[in-house]
PDB file of C-alpha atoms in Angstrom:
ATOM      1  CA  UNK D 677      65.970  24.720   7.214  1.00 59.00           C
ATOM      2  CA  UNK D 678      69.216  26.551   6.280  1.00 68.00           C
ATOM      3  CA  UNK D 679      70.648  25.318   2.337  1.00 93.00           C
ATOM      4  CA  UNK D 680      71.279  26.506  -0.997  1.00 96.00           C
ATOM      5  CA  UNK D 681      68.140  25.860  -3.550  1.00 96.00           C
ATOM      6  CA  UNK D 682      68.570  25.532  -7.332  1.00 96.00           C
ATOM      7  CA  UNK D 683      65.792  25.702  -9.604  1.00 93.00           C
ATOM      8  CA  UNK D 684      64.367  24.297 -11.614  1.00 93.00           C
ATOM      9  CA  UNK D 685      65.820  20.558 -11.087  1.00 93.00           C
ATOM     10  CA  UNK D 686      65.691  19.537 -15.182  1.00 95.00           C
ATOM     11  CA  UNK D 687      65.437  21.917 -18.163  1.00 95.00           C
ATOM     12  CA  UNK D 688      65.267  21.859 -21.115  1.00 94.00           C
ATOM     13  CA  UNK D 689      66.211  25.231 -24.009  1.00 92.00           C
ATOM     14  CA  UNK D 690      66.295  25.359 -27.764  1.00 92.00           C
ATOM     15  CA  UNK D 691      69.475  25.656 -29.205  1.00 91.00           C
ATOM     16  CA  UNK D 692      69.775  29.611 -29.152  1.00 90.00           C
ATOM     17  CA  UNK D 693      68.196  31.008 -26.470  1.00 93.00           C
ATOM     18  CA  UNK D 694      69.780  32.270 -23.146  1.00 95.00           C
ATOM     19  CA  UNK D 695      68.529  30.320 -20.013  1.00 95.00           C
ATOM     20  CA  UNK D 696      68.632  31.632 -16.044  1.00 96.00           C
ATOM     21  CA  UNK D 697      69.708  29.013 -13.619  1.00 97.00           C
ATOM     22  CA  UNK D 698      68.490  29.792  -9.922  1.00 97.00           C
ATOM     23  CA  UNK D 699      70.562  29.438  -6.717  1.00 98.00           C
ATOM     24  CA  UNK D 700      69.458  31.126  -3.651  1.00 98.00           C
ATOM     25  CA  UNK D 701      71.334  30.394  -0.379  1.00 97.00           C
ATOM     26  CA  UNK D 702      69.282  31.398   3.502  1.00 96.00           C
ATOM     27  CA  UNK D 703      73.169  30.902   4.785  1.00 94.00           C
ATOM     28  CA  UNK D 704      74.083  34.112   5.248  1.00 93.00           C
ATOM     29  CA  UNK D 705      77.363  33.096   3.255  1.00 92.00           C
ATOM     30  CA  UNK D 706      79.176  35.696   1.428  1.00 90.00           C
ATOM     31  CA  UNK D 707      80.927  33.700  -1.306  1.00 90.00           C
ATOM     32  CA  UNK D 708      78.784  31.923  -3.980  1.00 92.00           C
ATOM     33  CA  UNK D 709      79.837  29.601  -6.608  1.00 93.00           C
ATOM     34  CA  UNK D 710      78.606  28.021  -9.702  1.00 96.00           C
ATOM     35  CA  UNK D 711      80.279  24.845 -11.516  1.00 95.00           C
ATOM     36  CA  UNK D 712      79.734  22.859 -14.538  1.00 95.00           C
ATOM     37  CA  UNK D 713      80.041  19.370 -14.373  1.00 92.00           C
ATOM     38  CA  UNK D 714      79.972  17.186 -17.427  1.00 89.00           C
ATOM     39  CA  UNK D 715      79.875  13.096 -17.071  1.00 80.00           C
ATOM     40  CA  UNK D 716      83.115  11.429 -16.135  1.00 74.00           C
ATOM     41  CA  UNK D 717      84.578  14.824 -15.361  1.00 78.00           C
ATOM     42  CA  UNK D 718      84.776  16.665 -12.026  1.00 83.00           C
ATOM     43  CA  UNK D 719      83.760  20.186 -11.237  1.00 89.00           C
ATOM     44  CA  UNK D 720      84.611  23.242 -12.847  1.00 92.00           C
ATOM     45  CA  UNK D 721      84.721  27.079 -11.707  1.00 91.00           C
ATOM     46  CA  UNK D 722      82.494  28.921 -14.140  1.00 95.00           C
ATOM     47  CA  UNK D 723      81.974  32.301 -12.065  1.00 95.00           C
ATOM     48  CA  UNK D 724      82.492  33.139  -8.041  1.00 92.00           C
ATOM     49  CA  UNK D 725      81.352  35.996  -6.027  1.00 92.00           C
ATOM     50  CA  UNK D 726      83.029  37.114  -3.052  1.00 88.00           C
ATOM     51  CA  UNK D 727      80.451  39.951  -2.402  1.00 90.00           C
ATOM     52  CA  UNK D 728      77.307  41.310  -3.185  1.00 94.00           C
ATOM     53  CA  UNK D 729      78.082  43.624  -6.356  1.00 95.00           C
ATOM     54  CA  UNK D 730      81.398  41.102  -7.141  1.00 94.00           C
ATOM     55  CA  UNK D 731      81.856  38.857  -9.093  1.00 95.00           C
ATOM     56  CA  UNK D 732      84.962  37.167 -10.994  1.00 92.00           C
ATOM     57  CA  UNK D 733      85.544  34.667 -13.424  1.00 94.00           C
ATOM     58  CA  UNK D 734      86.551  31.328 -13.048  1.00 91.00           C
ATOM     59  CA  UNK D 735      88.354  28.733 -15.558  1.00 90.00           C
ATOM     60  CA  UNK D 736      85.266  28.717 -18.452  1.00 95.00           C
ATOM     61  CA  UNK D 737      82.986  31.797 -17.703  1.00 97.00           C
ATOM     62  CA  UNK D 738      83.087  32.103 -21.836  1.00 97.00           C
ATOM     63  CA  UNK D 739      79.539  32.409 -22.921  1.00 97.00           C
ATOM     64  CA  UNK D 740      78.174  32.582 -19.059  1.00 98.00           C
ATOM     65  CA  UNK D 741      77.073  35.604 -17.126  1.00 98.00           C
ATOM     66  CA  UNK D 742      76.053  36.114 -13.478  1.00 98.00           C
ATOM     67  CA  UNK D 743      74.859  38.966 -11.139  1.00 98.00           C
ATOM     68  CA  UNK D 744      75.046  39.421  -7.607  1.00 97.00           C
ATOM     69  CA  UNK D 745      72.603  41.908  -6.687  1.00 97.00           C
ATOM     70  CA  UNK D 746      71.995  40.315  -2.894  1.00 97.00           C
ATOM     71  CA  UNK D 747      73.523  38.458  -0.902  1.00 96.00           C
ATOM     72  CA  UNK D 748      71.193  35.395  -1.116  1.00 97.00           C
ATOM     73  CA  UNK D 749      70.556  35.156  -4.744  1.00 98.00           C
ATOM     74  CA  UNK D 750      73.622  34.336  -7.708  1.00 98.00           C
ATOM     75  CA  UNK D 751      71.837  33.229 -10.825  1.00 98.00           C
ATOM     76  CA  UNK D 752      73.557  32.416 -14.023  1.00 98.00           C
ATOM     77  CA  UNK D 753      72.553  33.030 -17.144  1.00 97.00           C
ATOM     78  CA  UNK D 754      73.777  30.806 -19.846  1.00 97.00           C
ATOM     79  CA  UNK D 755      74.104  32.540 -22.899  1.00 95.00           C
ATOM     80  CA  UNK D 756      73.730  31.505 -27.068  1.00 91.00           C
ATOM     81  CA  UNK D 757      77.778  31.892 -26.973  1.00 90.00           C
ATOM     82  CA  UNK D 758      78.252  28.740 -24.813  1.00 91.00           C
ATOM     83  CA  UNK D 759      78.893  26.213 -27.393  1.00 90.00           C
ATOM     84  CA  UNK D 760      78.372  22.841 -25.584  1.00 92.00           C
ATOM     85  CA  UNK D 761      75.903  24.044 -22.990  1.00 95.00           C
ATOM     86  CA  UNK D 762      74.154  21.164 -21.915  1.00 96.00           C
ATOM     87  CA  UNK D 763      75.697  20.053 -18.359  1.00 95.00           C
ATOM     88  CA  UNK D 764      74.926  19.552 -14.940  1.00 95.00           C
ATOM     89  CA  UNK D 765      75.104  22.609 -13.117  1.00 97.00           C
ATOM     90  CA  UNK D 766      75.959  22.768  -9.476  1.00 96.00           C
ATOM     91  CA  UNK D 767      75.838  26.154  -7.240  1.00 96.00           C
ATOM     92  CA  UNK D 768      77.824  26.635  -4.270  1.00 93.00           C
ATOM     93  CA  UNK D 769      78.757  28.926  -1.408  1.00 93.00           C
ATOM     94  CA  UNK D 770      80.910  29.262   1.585  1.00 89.00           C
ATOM     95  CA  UNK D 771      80.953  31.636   4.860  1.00 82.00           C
ATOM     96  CA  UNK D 772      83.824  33.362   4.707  1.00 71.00           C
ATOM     97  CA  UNK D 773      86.858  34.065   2.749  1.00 61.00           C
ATOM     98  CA  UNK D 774      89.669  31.093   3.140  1.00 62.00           C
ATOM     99  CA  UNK D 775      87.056  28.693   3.940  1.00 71.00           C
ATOM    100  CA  UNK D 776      87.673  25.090   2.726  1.00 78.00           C
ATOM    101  CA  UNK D 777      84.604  23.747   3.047  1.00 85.00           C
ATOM    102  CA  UNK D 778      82.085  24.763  -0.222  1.00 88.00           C
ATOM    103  CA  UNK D 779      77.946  23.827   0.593  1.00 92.00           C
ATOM    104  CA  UNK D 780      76.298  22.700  -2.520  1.00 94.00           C
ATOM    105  CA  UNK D 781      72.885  22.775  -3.892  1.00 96.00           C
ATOM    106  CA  UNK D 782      71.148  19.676  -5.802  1.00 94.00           C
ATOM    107  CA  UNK D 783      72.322  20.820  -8.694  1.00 95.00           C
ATOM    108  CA  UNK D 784      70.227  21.801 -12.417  1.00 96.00           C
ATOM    109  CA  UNK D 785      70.500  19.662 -15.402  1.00 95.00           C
ATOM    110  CA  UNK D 786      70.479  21.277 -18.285  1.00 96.00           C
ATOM    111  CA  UNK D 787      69.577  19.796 -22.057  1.00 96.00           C
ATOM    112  CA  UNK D 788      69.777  21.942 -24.751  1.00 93.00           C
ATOM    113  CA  UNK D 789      68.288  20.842 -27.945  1.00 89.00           C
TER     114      UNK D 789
ATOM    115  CA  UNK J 528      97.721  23.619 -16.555  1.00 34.00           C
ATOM    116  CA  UNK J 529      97.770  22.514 -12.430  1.00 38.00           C
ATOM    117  CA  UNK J 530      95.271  19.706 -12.323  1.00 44.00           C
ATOM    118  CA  UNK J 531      93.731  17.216  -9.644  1.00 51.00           C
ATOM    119  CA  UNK J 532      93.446  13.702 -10.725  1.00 48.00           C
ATOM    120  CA  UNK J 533      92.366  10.348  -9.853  1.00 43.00           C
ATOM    121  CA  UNK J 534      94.206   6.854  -9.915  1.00 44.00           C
ATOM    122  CA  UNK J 535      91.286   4.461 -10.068  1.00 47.00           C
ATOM    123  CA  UNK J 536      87.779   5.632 -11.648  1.00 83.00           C
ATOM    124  CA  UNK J 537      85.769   2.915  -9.731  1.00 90.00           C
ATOM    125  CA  UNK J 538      86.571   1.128  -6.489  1.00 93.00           C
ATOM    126  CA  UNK J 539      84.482  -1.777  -5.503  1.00 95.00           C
ATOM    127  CA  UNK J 540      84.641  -3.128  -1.466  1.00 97.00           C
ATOM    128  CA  UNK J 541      82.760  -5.183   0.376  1.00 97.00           C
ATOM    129  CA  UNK J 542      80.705  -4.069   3.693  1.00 97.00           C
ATOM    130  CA  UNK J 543      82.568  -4.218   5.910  1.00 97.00           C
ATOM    131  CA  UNK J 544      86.205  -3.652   4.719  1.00 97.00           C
ATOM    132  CA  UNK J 545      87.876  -0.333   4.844  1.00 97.00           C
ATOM    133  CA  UNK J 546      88.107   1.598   1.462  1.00 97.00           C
ATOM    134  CA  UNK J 547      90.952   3.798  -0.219  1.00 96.00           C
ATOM    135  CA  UNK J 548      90.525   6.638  -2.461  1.00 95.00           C
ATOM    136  CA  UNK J 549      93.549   7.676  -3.625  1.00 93.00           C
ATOM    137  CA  UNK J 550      94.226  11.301  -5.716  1.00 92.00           C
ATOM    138  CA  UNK J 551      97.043  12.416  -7.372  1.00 90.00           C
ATOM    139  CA  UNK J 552      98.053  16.617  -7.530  1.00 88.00           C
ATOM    140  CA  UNK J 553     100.386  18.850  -9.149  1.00 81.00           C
ATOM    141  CA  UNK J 554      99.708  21.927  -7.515  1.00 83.00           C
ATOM    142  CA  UNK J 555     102.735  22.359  -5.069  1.00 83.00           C
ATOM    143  CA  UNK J 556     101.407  25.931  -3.711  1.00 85.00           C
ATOM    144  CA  UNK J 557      97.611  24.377  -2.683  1.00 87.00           C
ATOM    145  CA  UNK J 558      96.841  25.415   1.067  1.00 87.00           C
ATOM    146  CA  UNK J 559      93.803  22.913   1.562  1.00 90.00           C
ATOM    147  CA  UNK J 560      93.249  19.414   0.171  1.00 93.00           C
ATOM    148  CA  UNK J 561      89.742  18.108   0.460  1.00 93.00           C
ATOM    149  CA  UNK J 562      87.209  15.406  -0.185  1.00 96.00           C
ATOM    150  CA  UNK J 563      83.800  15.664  -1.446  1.00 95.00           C
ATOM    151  CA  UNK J 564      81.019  12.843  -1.480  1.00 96.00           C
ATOM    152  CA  UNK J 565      78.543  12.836  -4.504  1.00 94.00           C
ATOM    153  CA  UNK J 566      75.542  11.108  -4.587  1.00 92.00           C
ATOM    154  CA  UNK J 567      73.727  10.496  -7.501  1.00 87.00           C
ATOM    155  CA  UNK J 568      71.268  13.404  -8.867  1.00 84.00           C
ATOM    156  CA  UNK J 569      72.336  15.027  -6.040  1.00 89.00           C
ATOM    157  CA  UNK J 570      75.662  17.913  -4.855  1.00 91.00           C
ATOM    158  CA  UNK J 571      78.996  17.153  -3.751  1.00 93.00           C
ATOM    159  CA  UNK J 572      78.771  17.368   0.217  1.00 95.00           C
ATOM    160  CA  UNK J 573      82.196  17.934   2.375  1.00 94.00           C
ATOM    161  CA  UNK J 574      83.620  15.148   3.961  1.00 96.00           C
ATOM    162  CA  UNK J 575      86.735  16.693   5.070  1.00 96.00           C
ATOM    163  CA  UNK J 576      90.209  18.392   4.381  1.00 94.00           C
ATOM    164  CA  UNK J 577      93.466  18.935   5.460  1.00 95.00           C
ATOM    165  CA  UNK J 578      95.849  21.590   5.465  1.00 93.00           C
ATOM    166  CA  UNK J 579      99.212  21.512   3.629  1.00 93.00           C
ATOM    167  CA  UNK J 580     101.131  21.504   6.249  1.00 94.00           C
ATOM    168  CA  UNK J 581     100.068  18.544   7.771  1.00 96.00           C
ATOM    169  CA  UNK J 582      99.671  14.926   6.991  1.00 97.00           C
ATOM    170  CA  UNK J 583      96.947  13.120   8.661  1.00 98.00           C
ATOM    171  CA  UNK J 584      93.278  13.997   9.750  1.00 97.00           C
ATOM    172  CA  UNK J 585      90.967  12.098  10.898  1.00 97.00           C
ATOM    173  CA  UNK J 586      87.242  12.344  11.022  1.00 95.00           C
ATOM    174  CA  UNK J 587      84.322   9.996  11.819  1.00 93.00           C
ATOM    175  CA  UNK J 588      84.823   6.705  10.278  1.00 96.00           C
ATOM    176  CA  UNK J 589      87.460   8.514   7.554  1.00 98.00           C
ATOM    177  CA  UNK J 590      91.271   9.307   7.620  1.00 98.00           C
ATOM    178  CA  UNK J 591      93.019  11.740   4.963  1.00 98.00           C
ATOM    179  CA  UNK J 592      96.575  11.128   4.443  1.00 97.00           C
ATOM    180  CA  UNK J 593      98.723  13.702   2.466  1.00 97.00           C
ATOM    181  CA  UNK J 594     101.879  12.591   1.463  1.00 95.00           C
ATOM    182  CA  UNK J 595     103.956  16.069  -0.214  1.00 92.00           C
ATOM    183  CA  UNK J 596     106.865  14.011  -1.750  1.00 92.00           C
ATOM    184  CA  UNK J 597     104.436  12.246  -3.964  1.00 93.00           C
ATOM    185  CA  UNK J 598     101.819  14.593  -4.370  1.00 92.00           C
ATOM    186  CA  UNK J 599      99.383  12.246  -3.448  1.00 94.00           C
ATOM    187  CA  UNK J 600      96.143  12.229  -1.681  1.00 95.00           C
ATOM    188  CA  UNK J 601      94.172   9.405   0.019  1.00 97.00           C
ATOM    189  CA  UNK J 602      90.989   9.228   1.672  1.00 97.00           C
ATOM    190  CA  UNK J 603      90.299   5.919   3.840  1.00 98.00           C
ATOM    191  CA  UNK J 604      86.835   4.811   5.045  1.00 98.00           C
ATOM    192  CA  UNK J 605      86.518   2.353   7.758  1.00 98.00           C
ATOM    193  CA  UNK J 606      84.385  -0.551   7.982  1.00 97.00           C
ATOM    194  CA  UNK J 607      82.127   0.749   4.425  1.00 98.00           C
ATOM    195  CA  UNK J 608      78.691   0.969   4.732  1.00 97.00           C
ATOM    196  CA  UNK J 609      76.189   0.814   1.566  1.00 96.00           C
ATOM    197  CA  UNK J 610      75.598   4.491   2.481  1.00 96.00           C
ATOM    198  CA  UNK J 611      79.320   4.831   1.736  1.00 97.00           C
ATOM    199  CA  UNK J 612      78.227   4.186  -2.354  1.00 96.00           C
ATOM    200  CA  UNK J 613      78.762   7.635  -4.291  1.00 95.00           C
ATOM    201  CA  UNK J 614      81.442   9.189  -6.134  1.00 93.00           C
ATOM    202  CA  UNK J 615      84.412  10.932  -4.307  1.00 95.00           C
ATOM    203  CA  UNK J 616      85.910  14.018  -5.617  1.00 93.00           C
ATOM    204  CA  UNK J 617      89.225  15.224  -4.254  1.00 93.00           C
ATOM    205  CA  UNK J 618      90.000  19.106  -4.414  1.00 91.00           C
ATOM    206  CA  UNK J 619      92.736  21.301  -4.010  1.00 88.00           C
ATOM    207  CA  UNK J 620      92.533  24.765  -2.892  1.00 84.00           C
ATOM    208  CA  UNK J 621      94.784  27.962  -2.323  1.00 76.00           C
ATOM    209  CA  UNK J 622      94.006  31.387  -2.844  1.00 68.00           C
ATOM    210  CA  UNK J 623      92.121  32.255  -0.238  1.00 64.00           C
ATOM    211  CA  UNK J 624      89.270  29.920  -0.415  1.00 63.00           C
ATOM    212  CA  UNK J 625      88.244  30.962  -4.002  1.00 67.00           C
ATOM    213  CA  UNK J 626      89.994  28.664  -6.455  1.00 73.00           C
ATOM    214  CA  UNK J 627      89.584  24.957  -5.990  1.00 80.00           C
ATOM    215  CA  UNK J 628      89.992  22.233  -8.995  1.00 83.00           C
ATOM    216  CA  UNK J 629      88.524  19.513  -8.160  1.00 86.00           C
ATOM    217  CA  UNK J 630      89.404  15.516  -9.684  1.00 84.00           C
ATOM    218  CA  UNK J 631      87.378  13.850 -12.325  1.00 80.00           C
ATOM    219  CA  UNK J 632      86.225  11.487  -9.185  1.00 89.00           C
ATOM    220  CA  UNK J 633      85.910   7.992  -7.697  1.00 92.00           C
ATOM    221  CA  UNK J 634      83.037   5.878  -8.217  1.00 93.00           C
ATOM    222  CA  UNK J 635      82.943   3.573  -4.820  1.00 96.00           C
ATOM    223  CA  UNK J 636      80.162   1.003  -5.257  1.00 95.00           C
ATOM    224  CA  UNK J 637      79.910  -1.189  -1.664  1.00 96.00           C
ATOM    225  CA  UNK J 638      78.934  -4.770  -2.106  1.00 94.00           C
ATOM    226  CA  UNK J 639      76.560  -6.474   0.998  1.00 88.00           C
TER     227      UNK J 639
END
């Protein structure tokens, strides 16, 4: 079936050390997204890729980084500089430019301790 | 900064009765308005949205109203269902597609 996977579903870093969040999307969309969402809050636009080779930053890519070598696969790497870093992280994508309607994956929750 | 917010954190109907979300905005140069459905552990999934330019939509079993004077947002459900408990997220988008802000959400809980 068609969808966006994240992986893994839980995990769990030592205060530190860069972690890779997953997200690859059998679509065939050409925008990808990831947000952070923290409890009681809604989503927020870390980084969004229009194209493979693209990418831009959203509203707190600080301490985040992404790559876009395919069109199927956005993972985001999660650096030492993020300062509050454990979240719920939620990847997205759309089919074309100007569309409204985002498809999201189950989402990773991260604990950094 | 523009932001996307909510008037009510939790909403609590019983089955049966129709439900309304309501969302405030400030954005005045948003193309799209939508609503997301959140289930717990799990992604938002689209429910629907509606273009600035208009003020109604309806879908199955839902009805977005958009009223521009206000800058407010509402999303009604008809006749809630248990499967109707999750949290709803409004969004506003412009740009293109690319930048949408979504609301700190609704928690809907649906009593049997």
């Amino acid at each position: 079936d068609g969808g966006i996977t994240q992986s893994p579903k839980y995990l769990f870093r030592k205060e530190g050390q860069n972690v890779t969040l997953s997200c690859e999307q059998n679509l065939n969309h050409d925008a990808m997204y990831w947000y952070r969402q923290d409890p009681g809050q809604g989503l927020r636009l870390i980084y969004y890729s229009q194209i493979v080779n693209d990418f831009q930053k959203g509203d707190i890519a600080e301490g985040y980084s992404v790559s876009r070598e395919k069109k199927e696969s956005f993972p985001l790497t999660v650096t030492s500089a993020q300062k509050n870093p454990t979240a719920f992280y939620l990847c997205a994508s759309s089919p074309r430019q100007g569309a409204t309607e985002a498809f999201f994956g189950q989402g990773t929750r991260l604990t950094v301790v | 900064g523009e932001s996307v917010g909510l008037h009510l954190p939790t909403l609590s109907v019983q089955e049966g009765d129709n439900s309304i979300i309501n969302c405030a905005y400030s954005n005045s140069a948003s193309d799209y308005f939508i609503w997301y459905k959140q289930e717990s552990g799990k992604g938002p999934q689209f429910i629907i949205d509606i273009r600035s330019n208009m003020d109604k939509r309806q879908g199955q079993r839902v009805t977005v109203l958009l009223n521009k004077t206000v800058k407010h947002l509402s999303l009604q459900i008809a006749a809630t269902q248990p499967g109707d408990s999750a949290v709803y997220f409004c969004a506003e988008n412009w740009g293109g597609g690319f930048k949408t802000i979504f609301g700190a959400g609704t928690r809907l809980f649906v009593k049997a």
